[in-house]
Every structure is written in structure tokens, then in C-alpha cells.
CSV table of C-alpha atoms and ligand atoms in Angstrom, one decimal:
chain,number,residue,atom,x,y,z
A,1,UNK,CA,0.0,0.0,0.0
A,2,UNK,CA,2.8,2.5,0.9
A,3,UNK,CA,4.4,1.8,-2.5
A,4,UNK,CA,1.2,2.4,-4.4
A,5,UNK,CA,0.7,5.8,-2.5
A,6,UNK,CA,4.3,6.8,-3.3
A,7,UNK,CA,3.7,6.2,-7.0
A,8,UNK,CA,0.3,7.9,-6.9
A,9,UNK,CA,1.8,11.1,-5.3
A,10,UNK,CA,4.7,11.0,-7.7
A,11,UNK,CA,2.4,10.9,-10.7
A,12,UNK,CA,0.2,13.6,-9.2
A,13,UNK,CA,3.3,15.8,-8.7
A,14,UNK,CA,4.2,15.2,-12.4
A,15,UNK,CA,0.6,16.3,-13.4
A,16,UNK,CA,0.9,19.7,-11.8
A,17,UNK,CA,3.1,21.5,-14.4
A,18,UNK,CA,1.2,20.4,-17.5
A,19,UNK,CA,-2.2,21.1,-15.8
A,20,UNK,CA,-1.0,24.5,-14.6
A,21,UNK,CA,0.1,25.3,-18.2
A,22,UNK,CA,-2.9,23.9,-20.1
A,23,UNK,CA,-5.4,25.4,-17.7
A,24,UNK,CA,-3.4,28.6,-17.1
A,25,UNK,CA,-3.8,28.0,-13.4
A,26,UNK,CA,-0.5,28.9,-11.8
A,27,UNK,CA,-1.9,28.7,-8.2
A,28,UNK,CA,-1.5,24.9,-8.7
A,29,UNK,CA,2.3,25.1,-9.0
A,30,UNK,CA,3.2,25.1,-5.2
A,31,UNK,CA,1.5,21.8,-4.9
A,32,UNK,CA,4.1,20.1,-7.0
A,33,UNK,CA,6.6,20.2,-4.1
A,34,UNK,CA,4.0,19.1,-1.5
A,35,UNK,CA,3.0,16.1,-3.7
A,36,UNK,CA,6.7,15.3,-4.4
A,37,UNK,CA,7.5,15.3,-0.7
A,38,UNK,CA,4.5,13.2,0.1
A,39,UNK,CA,5.8,10.7,-2.5
A,40,UNK,CA,9.2,10.7,-0.8
A,41,UNK,CA,7.6,10.2,2.6
A,42,UNK,CA,5.6,7.2,1.5
A,43,UNK,CA,8.5,5.8,-0.5
A,44,UNK,CA,10.8,6.1,2.6
A,45,UNK,CA,8.1,4.4,4.7
A,46,UNK,CA,7.8,1.7,2.1
A,47,UNK,CA,11.6,1.0,2.0
A,48,UNK,CA,11.8,1.2,5.8
A,49,UNK,CA,9.0,-1.3,6.2
A,50,UNK,CA,10.8,-3.7,3.9
A,51,UNK,CA,14.1,-3.1,5.6
A,52,UNK,CA,12.8,-3.5,9.2
A,53,UNK,CA,10.0,-6.1,8.8
A,54,UNK,CA,11.3,-8.3,5.9
A,55,UNK,CA,15.0,-8.0,6.5
A,56,UNK,CA,15.3,-7.3,10.2
A,57,UNK,CA,17.6,-4.3,9.7
A,58,UNK,CA,20.2,-6.5,8.0
A,59,UNK,CA,22.2,-4.2,5.6
A,60,UNK,CA,24.0,-7.2,4.1
A,61,UNK,CA,20.7,-8.8,3.3
A,62,UNK,CA,19.5,-5.6,1.7
A,63,UNK,CA,22.6,-5.5,-0.6
A,64,UNK,CA,21.9,-9.2,-1.5
A,65,UNK,CA,18.3,-8.4,-2.3
A,66,UNK,CA,19.3,-5.4,-4.5
A,67,UNK,CA,21.8,-7.6,-6.4
A,68,UNK,CA,19.7,-10.7,-6.8
A,69,UNK,CA,16.1,-9.6,-7.2
A,70,UNK,CA,15.4,-7.4,-10.2
A,71,UNK,CA,12.2,-6.0,-8.7
A,72,UNK,CA,14.2,-4.8,-5.6
A,73,UNK,CA,17.0,-3.4,-7.9
A,74,UNK,CA,14.4,-1.4,-9.8
A,75,UNK,CA,12.7,-0.1,-6.6
A,76,UNK,CA,16.0,0.7,-5.0
A,77,UNK,CA,17.1,2.7,-8.1
A,78,UNK,CA,13.8,4.5,-8.1
A,79,UNK,CA,14.3,5.4,-4.5
A,80,UNK,CA,17.9,6.6,-5.2
A,81,UNK,CA,16.5,8.9,-7.9
A,82,UNK,CA,14.0,10.4,-5.4
A,83,UNK,CA,16.6,11.3,-2.8
A,84,UNK,CA,18.3,14.2,-4.7
A,85,UNK,CA,14.9,15.5,-5.7
A,86,UNK,CA,13.7,15.7,-2.1
A,87,UNK,CA,17.0,17.3,-0.9
A,88,UNK,CA,16.9,19.9,-3.7
A,89,UNK,CA,13.2,20.6,-3.4
A,90,UNK,CA,13.6,23.9,-1.6
A,91,UNK,CA,13.5,27.4,-3.2
A,92,UNK,CA,17.1,28.0,-2.0
A,93,UNK,CA,18.3,24.9,-4.0
A,94,UNK,CA,16.2,25.9,-7.0
A,95,UNK,CA,17.9,29.3,-7.0
A,96,UNK,CA,21.3,27.8,-6.4
A,97,UNK,CA,21.0,25.3,-9.3
A,98,UNK,CA,19.2,27.5,-11.8
A,99,UNK,CA,18.7,25.7,-15.1
A,100,UNK,CA,20.4,22.6,-13.7
A,101,UNK,CA,17.6,22.3,-11.2
A,102,UNK,CA,15.1,21.8,-14.1
A,103,UNK,CA,17.4,19.1,-15.6
A,104,UNK,CA,17.8,17.4,-12.3
A,105,UNK,CA,14.1,17.3,-11.6
A,106,UNK,CA,13.5,15.4,-14.9
A,107,UNK,CA,14.8,12.5,-12.7
A,108,UNK,CA,11.2,12.3,-11.4
A,109,UNK,CA,10.1,10.7,-14.7
A,110,UNK,CA,13.0,8.2,-14.5
A,111,UNK,CA,11.9,7.4,-10.9
A,112,UNK,CA,8.3,7.0,-12.0
A,113,UNK,CA,9.2,4.7,-14.9
A,114,UNK,CA,11.4,2.6,-12.6
A,115,UNK,CA,8.6,2.4,-10.0
A,116,UNK,CA,6.1,1.2,-12.7
A,117,UNK,CA,8.6,-1.5,-13.9
A,118,UNK,CA,9.2,-2.5,-10.2
A,119,UNK,CA,5.4,-3.0,-9.9
A,120,UNK,CA,5.2,-4.9,-13.2
A,121,UNK,CA,8.1,-7.2,-12.1
A,122,UNK,CA,6.5,-7.8,-8.8
A,123,UNK,CA,3.0,-8.8,-9.9
A,124,UNK,CA,4.0,-10.8,-13.0
A,125,UNK,CA,0.5,-12.2,-13.7
A,126,UNK,CA,-2.1,-9.5,-13.1
A,127,UNK,CA,-0.7,-6.6,-15.1
A,128,UNK,CA,-3.8,-4.4,-15.0
A,129,UNK,CA,-2.9,-2.1,-12.1
A,130,UNK,CA,0.7,-1.5,-13.1
A,131,UNK,CA,-0.4,-0.9,-16.7
A,132,UNK,CA,-2.8,1.8,-15.6
A,133,UNK,CA,0.0,3.6,-13.8
A,134,UNK,CA,2.2,3.1,-16.9
A,135,UNK,CA,-0.5,4.6,-19.1
A,136,UNK,CA,-0.9,7.6,-16.8
A,137,UNK,CA,2.9,8.1,-16.9
A,138,UNK,CA,3.0,8.0,-20.7
A,139,UNK,CA,0.0,10.5,-20.9
A,140,UNK,CA,1.8,12.8,-18.4
A,141,UNK,CA,5.0,12.7,-20.5
A,142,UNK,CA,3.0,13.5,-23.7
A,143,UNK,CA,1.1,16.3,-21.9
A,144,UNK,CA,4.4,17.8,-20.7
A,145,UNK,CA,5.7,18.0,-24.3
A,146,UNK,CA,2.4,19.4,-25.6
A,147,UNK,CA,2.2,22.0,-22.8
A,148,UNK,CA,5.8,23.1,-23.2
A,149,UNK,CA,6.0,26.9,-23.7
A,150,UNK,CA,7.3,27.7,-27.2
B,201,HEM,C1,14.6,-0.3,-1.9
B,201,HEM,C2,13.5,0.0,-2.5
B,201,HEM,C3,12.2,-0.8,-2.6
B,201,HEM,C4,12.0,-2.0,-2.1
B,201,HEM,C5,12.9,-3.0,-1.4
B,201,HEM,C6,10.6,-2.3,-2.4
B,201,HEM,C7,9.9,-3.5,-2.1
B,201,HEM,C8,8.6,-3.8,-2.4
B,201,HEM,C9,7.9,-5.0,-2.0
B,201,HEM,C10,8.5,-6.1,-1.1
B,201,HEM,C11,6.7,-4.9,-2.4
B,201,HEM,C12,5.5,-5.9,-2.2
B,201,HEM,C13,4.7,-5.5,-1.1
B,201,HEM,C14,3.6,-6.5,-0.7
B,201,HEM,O1,3.4,-7.4,-1.4
B,201,HEM,O2,3.0,-6.2,0.3
B,201,HEM,C15,6.5,-3.6,-3.2
B,201,HEM,C16,5.4,-3.2,-3.8
B,201,HEM,C17,5.3,-2.0,-4.5
B,201,HEM,N1,6.3,-1.0,-4.5
B,201,HEM,FE1,8.1,-1.1,-3.8
B,201,HEM,N2,10.0,-1.2,-3.1
B,201,HEM,C18,11.0,-0.3,-3.2
B,201,HEM,C19,10.9,1.0,-3.7
B,201,HEM,C20,9.7,1.5,-4.3
B,201,HEM,C21,9.6,2.9,-4.7
B,201,HEM,C22,10.6,4.0,-4.6
B,201,HEM,C23,8.3,2.9,-5.2
B,201,HEM,C24,7.5,4.1,-5.8
B,201,HEM,C25,8.0,5.3,-6.0
B,201,HEM,C26,7.7,1.6,-5.1
B,201,HEM,C27,6.4,1.3,-5.5
B,201,HEM,C28,5.8,0.1,-5.3
B,201,HEM,C29,4.4,-0.2,-5.7
B,201,HEM,C30,3.5,0.7,-6.6
B,201,HEM,C31,4.1,-1.5,-5.2
B,201,HEM,C32,2.8,-2.3,-5.4
B,201,HEM,C33,1.7,-1.8,-4.5
B,201,HEM,C34,2.1,-1.9,-3.0
B,201,HEM,O3,2.3,-3.0,-2.6
B,201,HEM,O4,2.1,-0.8,-2.4
B,201,HEM,N3,8.6,0.8,-4.5
B,201,HEM,N4,7.7,-3.0,-3.1
């Protein structure tokens, strides 16, 4: 459940910019950071639950899982992408990084794609739910390109 919420909040945060542009509704923009941080909070809870309940805080076992189970490798890589996004989510970092901030925050799409693949790999048989998330991600990617200022 925590993983699903992390992915939902990530997709919702990615929806903010295209929606704000298409609907000329700039009051939406501050919600992008809130939704991104909610994603990070749920993702951290998700990873912590796995680390504490499934692995009993064994760092060696985590390394082994990341190396040997592709769905864990994908989830772990998605989480690693989210860390710099959460750290640099403040206005101060946005000012400090300038254009590089925008480039860095494209990592959110990479994290979302990895999270969808993590979900696909995990469920194997019933692909309906992960496919819905995948379709939403593709639609958001297309909307971002369509709504890009010229
Ligand atoms: C080290 C990183 C991660 C590990 C070890 C991990 C592990 C897991 C495990 C064991 C499950 C199955 C849960 C169950 O059957 O009850 C799961 C499900 C899931 N994970 Fe992850 N995960 C990681 C990172 C992430 C991240 C970063 C996201 C999203 C941004 C994510 C999204 C999901 C989703 C959508 C599901 C299926 C729905 C759910 O059970 O919540 N995971 N993950």
C-alpha cells in the first residue's frame, strides 16, 4: 500500500506543471513540491517497512536483495532517484542550481518509470494495475511535451 501511494503522489506531482500550463492555473504550482515530498515520505516508509519487517535491519541482506532480485534493484534505483529530488526541493536549492535544477528534476520521470517497472516485475501475472500507472505516466509525459512553452 505504501508503494502504491508513493507512486500515486509521484504521478500527481508530475501532473501539476502540464495542468497549470494547459489550464493557465499557476496557483497549482506550489502543490508540485508538496506532492513530491508526500511521495518521498511514502517511499521512505515503504523502503523502511521492507528493511525492518522483511530484512530485520540487516544491511547485508539488503545488498543481496538489491543484487539478486530485479524488482528490488528497480525499486531501490527509483528510491535513489527520489533522494536528490527531495533534498533539492527547496526554493534555495532551486535558485542555487538555476537551469540545472530543471534538468535534475527530470529524474522524477525516471523514478516513476522505474517504479512502474518495479510494480510490473512484482505482480508478474495481473498486469492491469501497473499498466494503468504506466499509461498515466505516458500520458503525463505526452502532456508535458504538448504543454511546453514555445
Ligand atoms: C529499496 C526500494 C524498494 C523495495 C525493497 C521495495 C519492495 C517492495 C515490496 C517487497 C513490495 C510488495 C509489497 C507487498 O506485497 O506487500 C513492493 C510493492 C510496491 N512498490 Fe516497492 N520497493 C522499493 C521502492 C519503491 C519505490 C521507490 C516505489 C515508488 C515510488 C515503489 C512502488 C511500489 C508499488 C507501486 C508496489 C505495489 C503496490 C504496493 O504494494 O504498495 N517501491 N515494493
